[in-house]
Amino acid sequence: DMKVTQMPRYLIKRMGENVLLECGQDMSHETMYWYRQDPGLGLQLIYISYDVDSNSEGDIPKGYRVSRKKREHFSLILDSAKTNQTSVYFCASTGTPQNTLYFGAGTRLSVL
Amino acid sequence: QQQVRQSSQSLTVWEGETAILNCSYENSAFDYFPWYQQFPGEGPALLIAIRSVSDKKEDGRFTIFFNKREKNLSLHIKDSQPGDSATYFCAATANSGTYQRFGTGTKLQVVP
Protein backbone atom coordinates (compact mmCIF):
# COMPACT_ATOMS: atom_id res chain seq x y z
CA ASP A 1 0.00 0.00 0.00
CA MET A 2 3.15 2.25 0.19
CA LYS A 3 2.52 3.83 3.52
CA VAL A 4 4.58 5.39 6.29
CA THR A 5 2.73 5.55 9.60
CA GLN A 6 3.76 7.75 12.49
CA MET A 7 2.55 7.52 16.06
CA PRO A 8 1.46 9.51 17.91
CA ARG A 9 0.26 12.40 15.73
CA TYR A 10 0.29 14.89 18.61
CA LEU A 11 2.27 14.82 21.82
CA ILE A 12 2.70 17.21 24.73
CA LYS A 13 5.54 16.61 27.15
CA ARG A 14 7.16 18.50 29.98
CA MET A 15 10.81 19.53 29.84
CA GLY A 16 12.99 16.70 31.12
CA GLU A 17 10.59 13.90 30.20
CA ASN A 18 11.57 11.17 27.78
CA VAL A 19 9.88 11.05 24.40
CA LEU A 20 9.41 8.14 22.01
CA LEU A 21 8.27 8.72 18.45
CA GLU A 22 7.49 5.69 16.36
CA CYS A 23 7.44 5.10 12.63
CA GLY A 24 6.51 2.12 10.49
CA GLN A 25 6.61 1.46 6.76
CA ASP A 26 5.15 -1.32 4.64
CA MET A 27 7.41 -1.04 1.59
CA SER A 28 10.36 -3.08 2.84
CA HIS A 29 12.57 -0.03 2.30
CA GLU A 30 16.05 -0.40 3.68
CA THR A 31 16.63 3.27 4.32
CA MET A 32 14.62 5.33 6.77
CA TYR A 33 15.00 8.89 8.02
CA TRP A 34 13.92 11.21 10.77
CA TYR A 35 13.50 14.92 9.93
CA ARG A 36 12.24 17.85 11.90
CA GLN A 37 10.43 20.76 10.32
CA ASP A 38 10.48 24.26 11.75
CA PRO A 39 9.13 27.47 10.19
CA GLY A 40 11.71 29.07 7.93
CA LEU A 41 14.15 26.19 8.31
CA GLY A 42 12.59 23.58 6.08
CA LEU A 43 13.33 19.92 6.72
CA GLN A 44 16.42 19.16 8.76
CA LEU A 45 17.80 15.64 8.87
CA ILE A 46 18.28 14.18 12.34
CA TYR A 47 19.21 10.54 11.67
CA ILE A 48 19.41 8.02 8.85
CA SER A 49 19.05 4.29 9.15
CA TYR A 50 20.38 2.11 6.33
CA ASP A 51 18.96 -1.08 7.79
CA VAL A 52 18.52 -2.86 11.12
CA ASP A 53 21.08 -1.57 13.64
CA SER A 54 22.84 0.50 10.95
CA ASN A 55 22.24 4.13 11.84
CA SER A 56 24.09 7.35 11.08
CA GLU A 57 23.84 10.89 12.29
CA GLY A 58 22.30 13.49 10.05
CA ASP A 59 22.82 17.22 10.26
CA ILE A 60 21.28 17.85 13.71
CA PRO A 61 21.61 14.68 15.83
CA LYS A 62 22.36 16.34 19.17
CA GLY A 63 19.74 15.52 21.78
CA TYR A 64 18.32 12.62 19.80
CA ARG A 65 18.92 8.92 19.41
CA VAL A 66 17.31 6.27 17.27
CA SER A 67 16.55 2.59 17.29
CA ARG A 68 15.91 0.22 14.42
CA LYS A 69 15.44 -3.40 15.41
CA LYS A 70 13.17 -4.37 12.53
CA ARG A 71 13.43 -3.17 8.94
CA GLU A 72 9.87 -1.84 8.95
CA HIS A 73 10.14 0.09 12.20
CA PHE A 74 12.26 3.12 13.16
CA SER A 75 12.04 4.98 16.47
CA LEU A 76 13.25 8.43 17.52
CA ILE A 77 14.03 8.94 21.19
CA LEU A 78 14.50 12.19 23.04
CA ASP A 79 16.09 11.62 26.42
CA SER A 80 15.14 14.46 28.74
CA ALA A 81 13.32 16.62 26.23
CA LYS A 82 14.09 20.30 25.90
CA THR A 83 11.78 23.14 24.94
CA ASN A 84 13.79 23.79 21.77
CA GLN A 85 12.83 20.30 20.59
CA THR A 86 9.28 21.50 20.10
CA SER A 87 8.74 20.83 16.40
CA VAL A 88 7.01 18.68 13.82
CA TYR A 89 8.86 15.43 13.26
CA PHE A 90 8.65 13.50 10.02
CA CYS A 91 9.72 9.98 9.30
CA ALA A 92 10.48 8.97 5.72
CA SER A 93 11.65 5.92 3.84
CA THR A 94 13.12 5.23 0.44
CA GLY A 95 14.54 2.45 -1.66
CA THR A 96 17.57 4.55 -2.66
CA PRO A 97 18.54 8.21 -2.09
CA GLN A 98 17.68 8.93 -5.70
CA ASN A 99 14.23 7.52 -5.44
CA THR A 100 11.10 8.98 -4.00
CA LEU A 101 11.06 9.74 -0.31
CA TYR A 102 7.82 8.58 1.27
CA PHE A 103 6.88 10.65 4.28
CA GLY A 104 4.59 9.97 7.18
CA ALA A 105 1.99 12.52 8.27
CA GLY A 106 4.23 13.81 11.05
CA THR A 107 4.18 14.05 14.83
CA ARG A 108 3.63 17.47 16.33
CA LEU A 109 5.61 17.56 19.57
CA SER A 110 5.29 20.31 22.15
CA VAL A 111 7.76 20.37 25.02
CA LEU A 112 6.57 22.68 27.80
CA GLN B 1 25.25 25.71 5.43
CA GLN B 2 22.18 25.67 3.23
CA GLN B 3 23.15 23.63 0.19
CA VAL B 4 19.77 24.08 -1.46
CA ARG B 5 18.19 27.52 -1.48
CA GLN B 6 14.68 28.66 -2.23
CA SER B 7 14.71 32.40 -2.57
CA SER B 8 11.06 33.04 -1.79
CA GLN B 9 9.47 32.04 1.47
CA SER B 10 6.04 32.77 0.04
CA LEU B 11 4.36 33.48 -3.28
CA THR B 12 0.82 34.59 -4.12
CA VAL B 13 -0.68 34.27 -7.58
CA TRP B 14 -4.17 34.59 -9.04
CA GLU B 15 -6.04 31.56 -10.21
CA GLY B 16 -5.13 30.81 -13.82
CA GLU B 17 -1.69 32.43 -13.66
CA THR B 18 1.61 30.58 -13.90
CA ALA B 19 3.38 30.28 -10.56
CA ILE B 20 7.18 30.17 -10.73
CA LEU B 21 9.12 28.81 -7.78
CA ASN B 22 12.89 29.15 -7.83
CA CYS B 23 15.62 26.98 -6.38
CA SER B 24 19.42 27.10 -6.47
CA TYR B 25 22.13 24.80 -5.20
CA GLU B 26 25.83 24.84 -4.41
CA ASN B 27 27.12 21.31 -4.83
CA SER B 28 28.08 20.53 -8.41
CA ALA B 29 27.80 16.82 -7.63
CA PHE B 30 24.03 17.06 -7.18
CA ASP B 31 22.33 15.31 -10.06
CA TYR B 32 18.80 14.47 -8.90
CA PHE B 33 16.31 17.20 -8.03
CA PRO B 34 12.86 16.29 -6.72
CA TRP B 35 10.16 18.77 -5.80
CA TYR B 36 7.84 17.87 -2.95
CA GLN B 37 4.40 19.32 -2.27
CA GLN B 38 3.12 19.60 1.29
CA PHE B 39 -0.41 20.44 2.41
CA PRO B 40 -1.09 21.58 5.98
CA GLY B 41 -1.18 18.70 8.43
CA GLU B 42 0.42 16.28 5.98
CA GLY B 43 3.88 15.08 5.13
CA PRO B 44 5.60 16.17 1.92
CA ALA B 45 4.85 14.11 -1.18
CA LEU B 46 6.82 13.87 -4.40
CA LEU B 47 5.39 16.09 -7.10
CA ILE B 48 7.92 15.91 -9.93
CA ALA B 49 11.66 15.31 -10.28
CA ILE B 50 14.43 15.91 -12.80
CA ARG B 51 17.90 14.50 -13.36
CA SER B 52 20.76 16.75 -14.36
CA VAL B 53 21.08 15.18 -17.82
CA SER B 54 17.81 16.91 -18.74
CA ASP B 55 16.98 20.61 -18.89
CA LYS B 56 13.22 20.22 -18.73
CA LYS B 57 10.71 17.84 -17.21
CA GLU B 58 7.00 18.18 -17.71
CA ASP B 59 4.10 16.47 -15.99
CA GLY B 60 0.71 17.93 -16.75
CA ARG B 61 0.59 21.50 -15.45
CA PHE B 62 3.93 21.14 -13.65
CA THR B 63 7.26 21.75 -15.39
CA ILE B 64 10.80 21.87 -14.06
CA PHE B 65 13.35 23.99 -15.94
CA PHE B 66 16.93 23.12 -15.05
CA ASN B 67 20.10 25.14 -15.71
CA LYS B 68 23.17 23.14 -14.81
CA ARG B 69 25.64 25.89 -15.63
CA GLU B 70 23.91 28.38 -13.37
CA LYS B 71 23.09 25.75 -10.73
CA ASN B 72 19.47 26.67 -10.54
CA LEU B 73 16.09 25.28 -11.39
CA SER B 74 12.51 26.42 -11.28
CA LEU B 75 9.12 24.81 -10.92
CA HIS B 76 6.42 26.28 -13.14
CA ILE B 77 2.81 25.62 -12.26
CA LYS B 78 0.67 26.51 -15.25
CA ASP B 79 -2.97 27.55 -14.86
CA SER B 80 -2.64 27.63 -11.05
CA GLN B 81 -5.63 26.41 -9.07
CA PRO B 82 -6.62 27.11 -5.45
CA GLY B 83 -5.97 23.42 -4.79
CA ASP B 84 -2.31 24.02 -5.63
CA SER B 85 -1.99 26.16 -2.50
CA ALA B 86 0.68 24.34 -0.52
CA THR B 87 4.31 24.51 0.49
CA TYR B 88 6.78 23.36 -2.16
CA PHE B 89 10.20 22.00 -1.27
CA CYS B 90 13.08 21.73 -3.69
CA ALA B 91 15.54 18.95 -2.85
CA ALA B 92 18.80 17.63 -4.28
CA THR B 93 21.10 14.67 -3.98
CA ALA B 94 24.18 13.28 -5.65
CA ASN B 95 24.51 9.83 -7.14
CA SER B 96 27.08 9.07 -4.49
CA GLY B 97 25.11 10.84 -1.79
CA THR B 98 23.28 9.29 1.08
CA TYR B 99 20.32 11.58 1.49
CA GLN B 100 18.34 14.37 -0.13
CA ARG B 101 19.05 17.93 0.96
CA PHE B 102 16.00 20.19 1.22
CA GLY B 103 15.46 23.87 0.66
CA THR B 104 13.49 25.88 3.19
CA GLY B 105 10.30 25.72 1.15
CA THR B 106 8.05 28.20 -0.67
CA LYS B 107 4.49 28.61 0.51
CA LEU B 108 2.26 29.16 -2.50
CA GLN B 109 -1.15 30.73 -2.23
CA VAL B 110 -3.43 30.71 -5.24
CA VAL B 111 -6.17 33.28 -4.91
CA PRO B 112 -9.51 32.60 -6.69
Tab-separated table of C-alpha atoms in Angstrom:
chain	number	residue	atom	x	y	z
A	1	ASP	CA	0.000	0.000	0.000
A	2	MET	CA	3.146	2.246	0.194
A	3	LYS	CA	2.519	3.831	3.521
A	4	VAL	CA	4.577	5.389	6.290
A	5	THR	CA	2.735	5.548	9.598
A	6	GLN	CA	3.759	7.747	12.494
A	7	MET	CA	2.547	7.520	16.059
A	8	PRO	CA	1.456	9.513	17.906
A	9	ARG	CA	0.261	12.403	15.735
A	10	TYR	CA	0.287	14.887	18.609
A	11	LEU	CA	2.267	14.823	21.822
A	12	ILE	CA	2.704	17.206	24.732
A	13	LYS	CA	5.543	16.614	27.152
A	14	ARG	CA	7.164	18.502	29.977
A	15	MET	CA	10.809	19.531	29.842
A	16	GLY	CA	12.992	16.702	31.125
A	17	GLU	CA	10.593	13.905	30.203
A	18	ASN	CA	11.570	11.170	27.783
A	19	VAL	CA	9.884	11.050	24.403
A	20	LEU	CA	9.410	8.142	22.014
A	21	LEU	CA	8.269	8.720	18.447
A	22	GLU	CA	7.494	5.687	16.361
A	23	CYS	CA	7.437	5.096	12.635
A	24	GLY	CA	6.507	2.121	10.494
A	25	GLN	CA	6.614	1.459	6.756
A	26	ASP	CA	5.147	-1.320	4.637
A	27	MET	CA	7.410	-1.043	1.590
A	28	SER	CA	10.359	-3.078	2.841
A	29	HIS	CA	12.565	-0.033	2.300
A	30	GLU	CA	16.047	-0.403	3.676
A	31	THR	CA	16.634	3.273	4.317
A	32	MET	CA	14.618	5.335	6.768
A	33	TYR	CA	14.999	8.888	8.019
A	34	TRP	CA	13.918	11.214	10.774
A	35	TYR	CA	13.504	14.917	9.927
A	36	ARG	CA	12.244	17.850	11.901
A	37	GLN	CA	10.425	20.762	10.325
A	38	ASP	CA	10.477	24.259	11.746
A	39	PRO	CA	9.130	27.466	10.187
A	40	GLY	CA	11.707	29.072	7.926
A	41	LEU	CA	14.148	26.189	8.309
A	42	GLY	CA	12.594	23.579	6.083
A	43	LEU	CA	13.326	19.924	6.724
A	44	GLN	CA	16.417	19.162	8.757
A	45	LEU	CA	17.801	15.643	8.870
A	46	ILE	CA	18.276	14.177	12.337
A	47	TYR	CA	19.208	10.544	11.671
A	48	ILE	CA	19.406	8.019	8.848
A	49	SER	CA	19.054	4.292	9.146
A	50	TYR	CA	20.377	2.111	6.327
A	51	ASP	CA	18.964	-1.076	7.789
A	52	VAL	CA	18.516	-2.857	11.115
A	53	ASP	CA	21.077	-1.566	13.635
A	54	SER	CA	22.835	0.496	10.948
A	55	ASN	CA	22.236	4.126	11.839
A	56	SER	CA	24.094	7.346	11.079
A	57	GLU	CA	23.844	10.890	12.290
A	58	GLY	CA	22.304	13.488	10.050
A	59	ASP	CA	22.823	17.224	10.262
A	60	ILE	CA	21.284	17.850	13.708
A	61	PRO	CA	21.610	14.678	15.830
A	62	LYS	CA	22.361	16.345	19.165
A	63	GLY	CA	19.742	15.522	21.784
A	64	TYR	CA	18.315	12.617	19.801
A	65	ARG	CA	18.921	8.925	19.408
A	66	VAL	CA	17.313	6.270	17.268
A	67	SER	CA	16.552	2.594	17.295
A	68	ARG	CA	15.910	0.220	14.419
A	69	LYS	CA	15.443	-3.402	15.409
A	70	LYS	CA	13.168	-4.373	12.528
A	71	ARG	CA	13.430	-3.171	8.937
A	72	GLU	CA	9.868	-1.843	8.952
A	73	HIS	CA	10.145	0.091	12.202
A	74	PHE	CA	12.259	3.124	13.158
A	75	SER	CA	12.043	4.985	16.475
A	76	LEU	CA	13.249	8.433	17.517
A	77	ILE	CA	14.035	8.940	21.189
A	78	LEU	CA	14.500	12.190	23.042
A	79	ASP	CA	16.093	11.616	26.416
A	80	SER	CA	15.144	14.458	28.735
A	81	ALA	CA	13.319	16.617	26.227
A	82	LYS	CA	14.088	20.302	25.896
A	83	THR	CA	11.777	23.142	24.944
A	84	ASN	CA	13.788	23.789	21.768
A	85	GLN	CA	12.834	20.304	20.590
A	86	THR	CA	9.279	21.499	20.099
A	87	SER	CA	8.739	20.832	16.402
A	88	VAL	CA	7.014	18.684	13.822
A	89	TYR	CA	8.862	15.428	13.260
A	90	PHE	CA	8.652	13.497	10.024
A	91	CYS	CA	9.719	9.976	9.299
A	92	ALA	CA	10.483	8.967	5.725
A	93	SER	CA	11.645	5.919	3.844
A	94	THR	CA	13.124	5.226	0.436
A	95	GLY	CA	14.542	2.455	-1.664
A	96	THR	CA	17.568	4.553	-2.655
A	97	PRO	CA	18.539	8.208	-2.089
A	98	GLN	CA	17.680	8.934	-5.696
A	99	ASN	CA	14.234	7.520	-5.442
A	100	THR	CA	11.101	8.977	-4.004
A	101	LEU	CA	11.062	9.739	-0.311
A	102	TYR	CA	7.822	8.581	1.266
A	103	PHE	CA	6.885	10.652	4.282
A	104	GLY	CA	4.588	9.966	7.176
A	105	ALA	CA	1.994	12.520	8.266
A	106	GLY	CA	4.230	13.815	11.047
A	107	THR	CA	4.182	14.051	14.827
A	108	ARG	CA	3.633	17.470	16.329
A	109	LEU	CA	5.609	17.562	19.573
A	110	SER	CA	5.289	20.311	22.146
A	111	VAL	CA	7.759	20.375	25.023
A	112	LEU	CA	6.569	22.684	27.802
B	1	GLN	CA	25.251	25.709	5.430
B	2	GLN	CA	22.183	25.671	3.235
B	3	GLN	CA	23.145	23.633	0.187
B	4	VAL	CA	19.770	24.076	-1.463
B	5	ARG	CA	18.188	27.517	-1.475
B	6	GLN	CA	14.685	28.661	-2.227
B	7	SER	CA	14.707	32.396	-2.574
B	8	SER	CA	11.062	33.043	-1.792
B	9	GLN	CA	9.467	32.042	1.471
B	10	SER	CA	6.035	32.769	0.039
B	11	LEU	CA	4.357	33.485	-3.280
B	12	THR	CA	0.825	34.587	-4.118
B	13	VAL	CA	-0.684	34.270	-7.576
B	14	TRP	CA	-4.165	34.585	-9.044
B	15	GLU	CA	-6.042	31.556	-10.212
B	16	GLY	CA	-5.133	30.813	-13.821
B	17	GLU	CA	-1.687	32.427	-13.658
B	18	THR	CA	1.608	30.578	-13.900
B	19	ALA	CA	3.381	30.281	-10.557
B	20	ILE	CA	7.181	30.167	-10.734
B	21	LEU	CA	9.123	28.808	-7.782
B	22	ASN	CA	12.887	29.145	-7.831
B	23	CYS	CA	15.624	26.982	-6.378
B	24	SER	CA	19.415	27.096	-6.475
B	25	TYR	CA	22.131	24.798	-5.195
B	26	GLU	CA	25.827	24.836	-4.412
B	27	ASN	CA	27.120	21.313	-4.831
B	28	SER	CA	28.080	20.526	-8.414
B	29	ALA	CA	27.803	16.822	-7.627
B	30	PHE	CA	24.026	17.065	-7.183
B	31	ASP	CA	22.327	15.306	-10.058
B	32	TYR	CA	18.796	14.472	-8.905
B	33	PHE	CA	16.312	17.204	-8.029
B	34	PRO	CA	12.861	16.293	-6.719
B	35	TRP	CA	10.159	18.767	-5.799
B	36	TYR	CA	7.836	17.875	-2.952
B	37	GLN	CA	4.403	19.320	-2.266
B	38	GLN	CA	3.122	19.597	1.289
B	39	PHE	CA	-0.411	20.436	2.407
B	40	PRO	CA	-1.092	21.580	5.977
B	41	GLY	CA	-1.176	18.705	8.433
B	42	GLU	CA	0.421	16.276	5.984
B	43	GLY	CA	3.884	15.077	5.127
B	44	PRO	CA	5.596	16.175	1.915
B	45	ALA	CA	4.851	14.106	-1.177
B	46	LEU	CA	6.821	13.866	-4.395
B	47	LEU	CA	5.385	16.092	-7.100
B	48	ILE	CA	7.922	15.911	-9.928
B	49	ALA	CA	11.664	15.306	-10.281
B	50	ILE	CA	14.429	15.913	-12.796
B	51	ARG	CA	17.896	14.504	-13.358
B	52	SER	CA	20.763	16.750	-14.363
B	53	VAL	CA	21.080	15.181	-17.819
B	54	SER	CA	17.808	16.915	-18.736
B	55	ASP	CA	16.977	20.606	-18.887
B	56	LYS	CA	13.225	20.223	-18.733
B	57	LYS	CA	10.714	17.838	-17.212
B	58	GLU	CA	6.995	18.183	-17.714
B	59	ASP	CA	4.101	16.469	-15.987
B	60	GLY	CA	0.713	17.927	-16.748
B	61	ARG	CA	0.589	21.501	-15.446
B	62	PHE	CA	3.931	21.138	-13.654
B	63	THR	CA	7.262	21.755	-15.390
B	64	ILE	CA	10.801	21.866	-14.059
B	65	PHE	CA	13.351	23.988	-15.935
B	66	PHE	CA	16.931	23.117	-15.051
B	67	ASN	CA	20.097	25.143	-15.705
B	68	LYS	CA	23.170	23.135	-14.813
B	69	ARG	CA	25.642	25.894	-15.632
B	70	GLU	CA	23.911	28.384	-13.368
B	71	LYS	CA	23.087	25.750	-10.730
B	72	ASN	CA	19.469	26.675	-10.542
B	73	LEU	CA	16.087	25.282	-11.390
B	74	SER	CA	12.514	26.424	-11.283
B	75	LEU	CA	9.120	24.809	-10.918
B	76	HIS	CA	6.418	26.276	-13.136
B	77	ILE	CA	2.806	25.616	-12.259
B	78	LYS	CA	0.670	26.509	-15.252
B	79	ASP	CA	-2.975	27.550	-14.858
B	80	SER	CA	-2.638	27.634	-11.048
B	81	GLN	CA	-5.630	26.410	-9.075
B	82	PRO	CA	-6.618	27.111	-5.454
B	83	GLY	CA	-5.970	23.415	-4.788
B	84	ASP	CA	-2.310	24.021	-5.633
B	85	SER	CA	-1.986	26.158	-2.500
B	86	ALA	CA	0.679	24.335	-0.519
B	87	THR	CA	4.308	24.506	0.491
B	88	TYR	CA	6.779	23.359	-2.156
B	89	PHE	CA	10.200	22.005	-1.273
B	90	CYS	CA	13.084	21.735	-3.687
B	91	ALA	CA	15.545	18.949	-2.847
B	92	ALA	CA	18.797	17.628	-4.276
B	93	THR	CA	21.099	14.673	-3.976
B	94	ALA	CA	24.184	13.284	-5.647
B	95	ASN	CA	24.510	9.834	-7.141
B	96	SER	CA	27.076	9.068	-4.489
B	97	GLY	CA	25.106	10.838	-1.787
B	98	THR	CA	23.276	9.287	1.085
B	99	TYR	CA	20.321	11.580	1.485
B	100	GLN	CA	18.343	14.374	-0.127
B	101	ARG	CA	19.047	17.930	0.955
B	102	PHE	CA	16.003	20.189	1.222
B	103	GLY	CA	15.464	23.871	0.655
B	104	THR	CA	13.493	25.882	3.188
B	105	GLY	CA	10.303	25.725	1.146
B	106	THR	CA	8.053	28.203	-0.674
B	107	LYS	CA	4.493	28.610	0.514
B	108	LEU	CA	2.259	29.157	-2.501
B	109	GLN	CA	-1.150	30.728	-2.226
B	110	VAL	CA	-3.426	30.711	-5.241
B	111	VAL	CA	-6.172	33.283	-4.914
B	112	PRO	CA	-9.510	32.599	-6.687
